[in-house]
Amino acid sequence: MSLDNKVEELVVGLVSVSDRASGGVYEDKGIPALREWLEAALVTPFRVETRLIPDDRASIEQTLVELVDTARCHLVLTTGGTGPARRDVTPEATVAVGTKEMPGFGEQMRQISLHFVPTAILSRQTAVIRETPHHAALIMNLPGQPKSIKETLEGLKDADGRNIVGGIFAAVPYCIDLIGGPYAETDPAVCKAFRPKSAQRPKDPA
């Protein structure tokens, strides 16, 4: 790719919400799982901002605001704190800092997880857009387990590689386009990003 057509770097915030992991009781597995998946899925330049924080609504809200408004993330992925327990307040914090709710992401995550466990109906993942006058970002709540993170992001395939249920990340690059972020491309073998033909850019032959 020529220097004149340099691709803008996608900035992704990765937030693990856990009292025990943030307190050093056990090693956090959410952020490494997210980073590993992104490294496999994205084929355009990106960098990550990571935060490991407790299950505290004020801390979650402050972290999300800082990642979008100050660190200028285009996408923020959280993991943990989305169940029905009293300390699970990630969805409430996410909705509080958002300017638009994007409920379809949470609905699709539950559809995927319900293929494995009936308790997926207890998950409360959601997504929002946070907008400021000069910037916007998509914030999504993901499950806490690495296996579930991978399944919800890339979806489910049969033995022949055909999609059974689409993963949520297929819609993320186009969503980022629509809110003014950089053009991100994925490896179709991991997750094929979907865009209308009118929004697709020609491949650089170089």
GROMACS .gro file of C-alpha atoms in nm:
model
  206
    1MET     CA    1   0.000   0.000   0.000
    2SER     CA    2   0.136   0.343  -0.091
    3LEU     CA    3   0.210   0.602   0.175
    4ASP     CA    4  -0.045   0.833   0.013
    5ASN     CA    5  -0.317   0.578   0.091
    6LYS     CA    6  -0.204   0.494   0.443
    7VAL     CA    7  -0.486   0.332   0.639
    8GLU     CA    8  -0.593   0.502   0.961
    9GLU     CA    9  -0.519   0.289   1.265
   10LEU     CA   10  -0.818   0.140   1.446
   11VAL     CA   11  -0.795   0.198   1.821
   12VAL     CA   12  -0.965  -0.070   2.030
   13GLY     CA   13  -1.025  -0.049   2.403
   14LEU     CA   14  -1.028  -0.381   2.590
   15VAL     CA   15  -1.184  -0.371   2.937
   16SER     CA   16  -1.199  -0.666   3.176
   17VAL     CA   17  -1.443  -0.612   3.462
   18SER     CA   18  -1.363  -0.836   3.760
   19ASP     CA   19  -1.322  -0.774   4.131
   20ARG     CA   20  -1.096  -1.075   4.178
   21ALA     CA   21  -0.881  -1.037   3.867
   22SER     CA   22  -0.829  -0.665   3.925
   23GLY     CA   23  -0.742  -0.746   4.287
   24GLY     CA   24  -0.480  -1.000   4.184
   25VAL     CA   25  -0.670  -1.303   4.317
   26TYR     CA   26  -0.641  -1.475   3.979
   27GLU     CA   27  -0.505  -1.398   3.634
   28ASP     CA   28  -0.734  -1.216   3.394
   29LYS     CA   29  -0.816  -1.421   3.086
   30GLY     CA   30  -1.059  -1.183   2.917
   31ILE     CA   31  -0.817  -0.927   2.776
   32PRO     CA   32  -0.570  -1.188   2.638
   33ALA     CA   33  -0.861  -1.372   2.471
   34LEU     CA   34  -0.989  -1.053   2.311
   35ARG     CA   35  -0.644  -0.948   2.192
   36GLU     CA   36  -0.572  -1.292   2.045
   37TRP     CA   37  -0.902  -1.296   1.856
   38LEU     CA   38  -0.850  -0.946   1.716
   39GLU     CA   39  -0.498  -1.035   1.600
   40ALA     CA   40  -0.643  -1.329   1.408
   41ALA     CA   41  -0.946  -1.146   1.270
   42LEU     CA   42  -0.825  -0.799   1.170
   43VAL     CA   43  -0.603  -0.754   0.864
   44THR     CA   44  -0.582  -0.374   0.884
   45PRO     CA   45  -0.367  -0.181   1.136
   46PHE     CA   46  -0.495  -0.157   1.492
   47ARG     CA   47  -0.369  -0.103   1.845
   48VAL     CA   48  -0.528  -0.174   2.181
   49GLU     CA   49  -0.576   0.014   2.506
   50THR     CA   50  -0.630  -0.227   2.797
   51ARG     CA   51  -0.794  -0.170   3.135
   52LEU     CA   52  -0.848  -0.420   3.419
   53ILE     CA   53  -1.102  -0.283   3.667
   54PRO     CA   54  -1.334  -0.397   3.949
   55ASP     CA   55  -1.710  -0.454   3.931
   56ASP     CA   56  -1.788  -0.098   4.030
   57ARG     CA   57  -2.030   0.107   3.824
   58ALA     CA   58  -1.854   0.439   3.875
   59SER     CA   59  -1.519   0.284   3.775
   60ILE     CA   60  -1.670   0.122   3.466
   61GLU     CA   61  -1.836   0.444   3.352
   62GLN     CA   62  -1.519   0.647   3.410
   63THR     CA   63  -1.310   0.392   3.219
   64LEU     CA   64  -1.545   0.383   2.920
   65VAL     CA   65  -1.560   0.763   2.900
   66GLU     CA   66  -1.180   0.789   2.923
   67LEU     CA   67  -1.125   0.529   2.651
   68VAL     CA   68  -1.360   0.703   2.409
   69ASP     CA   69  -1.310   1.071   2.489
   70THR     CA   70  -0.940   1.077   2.580
   71ALA     CA   71  -0.778   0.763   2.434
   72ARG     CA   72  -0.994   0.812   2.120
   73CYS     CA   73  -1.090   0.448   2.082
   74HIS     CA   74  -1.316   0.368   1.787
   75LEU     CA   75  -1.431   0.039   1.942
   76VAL     CA   76  -1.445  -0.066   2.308
   77LEU     CA   77  -1.500  -0.430   2.407
   78THR     CA   78  -1.581  -0.517   2.767
   79THR     CA   79  -1.580  -0.861   2.922
   80GLY     CA   80  -1.741  -0.961   3.250
   81GLY     CA   81  -2.009  -0.822   3.477
   82THR     CA   82  -2.312  -0.891   3.257
   83GLY     CA   83  -2.499  -1.151   3.464
   84PRO     CA   84  -2.784  -1.109   3.715
   85ALA     CA   85  -2.567  -1.099   4.030
   86ARG     CA   86  -2.577  -0.782   4.237
   87ARG     CA   87  -2.217  -0.693   4.146
   88ASP     CA   88  -2.287  -0.732   3.771
   89VAL     CA   89  -2.336  -0.372   3.658
   90THR     CA   90  -2.146  -0.350   3.329
   91PRO     CA   91  -2.461  -0.310   3.113
   92GLU     CA   92  -2.593  -0.031   3.337
   93ALA     CA   93  -2.262   0.155   3.317
   94THR     CA   94  -2.247   0.104   2.941
   95VAL     CA   95  -2.598   0.240   2.880
   96ALA     CA   96  -2.526   0.535   3.110
   97VAL     CA   97  -2.234   0.658   2.897
   98GLY     CA   98  -2.396   0.588   2.560
   99THR     CA   99  -2.587   0.826   2.335
  100LYS     CA  100  -2.748   0.554   2.121
  101GLU     CA  101  -2.839   0.200   2.224
  102MET     CA  102  -2.757  -0.084   1.982
  103PRO     CA  103  -2.959  -0.377   2.126
  104GLY     CA  104  -2.915  -0.604   1.826
  105PHE     CA  105  -2.563  -0.696   1.934
  106GLY     CA  106  -2.681  -0.829   2.269
  107GLU     CA  107  -2.974  -1.012   2.111
  108GLN     CA  108  -2.742  -1.190   1.869
  109MET     CA  109  -2.493  -1.282   2.144
  110ARG     CA  110  -2.769  -1.452   2.340
  111GLN     CA  111  -2.888  -1.637   2.029
  112ILE     CA  112  -2.538  -1.777   1.982
  113SER     CA  113  -2.489  -1.874   2.346
  114LEU     CA  114  -2.831  -2.039   2.367
  115HIS     CA  115  -2.698  -2.306   2.131
  116PHE     CA  116  -2.480  -2.422   2.420
  117VAL     CA  117  -2.647  -2.342   2.752
  118PRO     CA  118  -3.004  -2.247   2.851
  119THR     CA  119  -2.864  -2.006   3.111
  120ALA     CA  120  -2.752  -1.778   2.826
  121ILE     CA  121  -3.090  -1.613   2.869
  122LEU     CA  122  -2.954  -1.469   3.196
  123SER     CA  123  -2.682  -1.276   3.013
  124ARG     CA  124  -2.747  -0.905   2.977
  125GLN     CA  125  -2.489  -0.799   2.720
  126THR     CA  126  -2.568  -0.485   2.527
  127ALA     CA  127  -2.399  -0.226   2.306
  128VAL     CA  128  -2.410   0.149   2.263
  129ILE     CA  129  -2.263   0.429   2.057
  130ARG     CA  130  -2.093   0.705   2.256
  131GLU     CA  131  -2.079   1.034   2.065
  132THR     CA  132  -1.892   1.355   2.139
  133PRO     CA  133  -1.881   1.662   1.909
  134HIS     CA  134  -1.570   1.532   1.727
  135HIS     CA  135  -1.558   1.159   1.789
  136ALA     CA  136  -1.772   0.847   1.829
  137ALA     CA  137  -1.716   0.487   1.932
  138LEU     CA  138  -1.902   0.158   1.950
  139ILE     CA  139  -1.899   0.001   2.298
  140MET     CA  140  -1.996  -0.367   2.327
  141ASN     CA  141  -2.034  -0.594   2.630
  142LEU     CA  142  -1.904  -0.947   2.573
  143PRO     CA  143  -1.924  -1.263   2.786
  144GLY     CA  144  -1.659  -1.335   3.046
  145GLN     CA  145  -1.530  -1.675   2.926
  146PRO     CA  146  -1.270  -1.691   2.644
  147LYS     CA  147  -1.462  -1.969   2.464
  148SER     CA  148  -1.783  -1.764   2.471
  149ILE     CA  149  -1.598  -1.451   2.357
  150LYS     CA  150  -1.474  -1.632   2.047
  151GLU     CA  151  -1.815  -1.786   1.972
  152THR     CA  152  -2.005  -1.459   1.999
  153LEU     CA  153  -1.754  -1.263   1.791
  154GLU     CA  154  -1.717  -1.504   1.500
  155GLY     CA  155  -2.039  -1.709   1.519
  156LEU     CA  156  -2.098  -2.080   1.473
  157LYS     CA  157  -2.004  -2.293   1.173
  158ASP     CA  158  -2.096  -2.648   1.076
  159ALA     CA  159  -1.845  -2.921   0.990
  160ASP     CA  160  -1.818  -2.788   0.634
  161GLY     CA  161  -1.742  -2.434   0.747
  162ARG     CA  162  -2.084  -2.291   0.667
  163ASN     CA  163  -2.231  -2.038   0.906
  164ILE     CA  164  -2.503  -2.166   1.137
  165VAL     CA  165  -2.534  -1.844   1.334
  166GLY     CA  166  -2.356  -1.524   1.235
  167GLY     CA  167  -2.111  -1.367   1.478
  168ILE     CA  168  -2.158  -1.011   1.594
  169PHE     CA  169  -1.822  -0.884   1.464
  170ALA     CA  170  -1.939  -0.920   1.104
  171ALA     CA  171  -2.141  -0.601   1.152
  172VAL     CA  172  -1.879  -0.408   1.350
  173PRO     CA  173  -1.657  -0.267   1.071
  174TYR     CA  174  -1.955  -0.117   0.887
  175CYS     CA  175  -2.091   0.026   1.211
  176ILE     CA  176  -1.754   0.194   1.268
  177ASP     CA  177  -1.770   0.332   0.912
  178LEU     CA  178  -2.110   0.485   0.982
  179ILE     CA  179  -1.992   0.668   1.295
  180GLY     CA  180  -1.685   0.815   1.125
  181GLY     CA  181  -1.416   0.566   1.223
  182PRO     CA  182  -1.142   0.405   1.011
  183TYR     CA  183  -1.212   0.143   0.746
  184ALA     CA  184  -1.135  -0.194   0.905
  185GLU     CA  185  -1.106  -0.522   0.716
  186THR     CA  186  -1.115  -0.877   0.845
  187ASP     CA  187  -0.983  -1.218   0.748
  188PRO     CA  188  -1.287  -1.399   0.600
  189ALA     CA  189  -1.156  -1.730   0.732
  190VAL     CA  190  -1.213  -1.598   1.084
  191CYS     CA  191  -1.501  -1.356   1.039
  192LYS     CA  192  -1.620  -1.205   0.714
  193ALA     CA  193  -1.713  -0.840   0.760
  194PHE     CA  194  -2.034  -0.742   0.583
  195ARG     CA  195  -2.081  -0.410   0.405
  196PRO     CA  196  -2.332  -0.307   0.139
  197LYS     CA  197  -2.168  -0.294  -0.204
  198SER     CA  198  -2.190   0.084  -0.202
  199ALA     CA  199  -1.976   0.096   0.114
  200GLN     CA  200  -1.703  -0.145   0.000
  201ARG     CA  201  -1.363  -0.015  -0.105
  202PRO     CA  202  -1.165  -0.176  -0.387
  203LYS     CA  203  -0.872  -0.391  -0.279
  204ASP     CA  204  -0.530  -0.229  -0.311
  205PRO     CA  205  -0.343  -0.435  -0.574
  206ALA     CA  206  -0.006  -0.351  -0.416
   0.00000   0.00000   0.00000
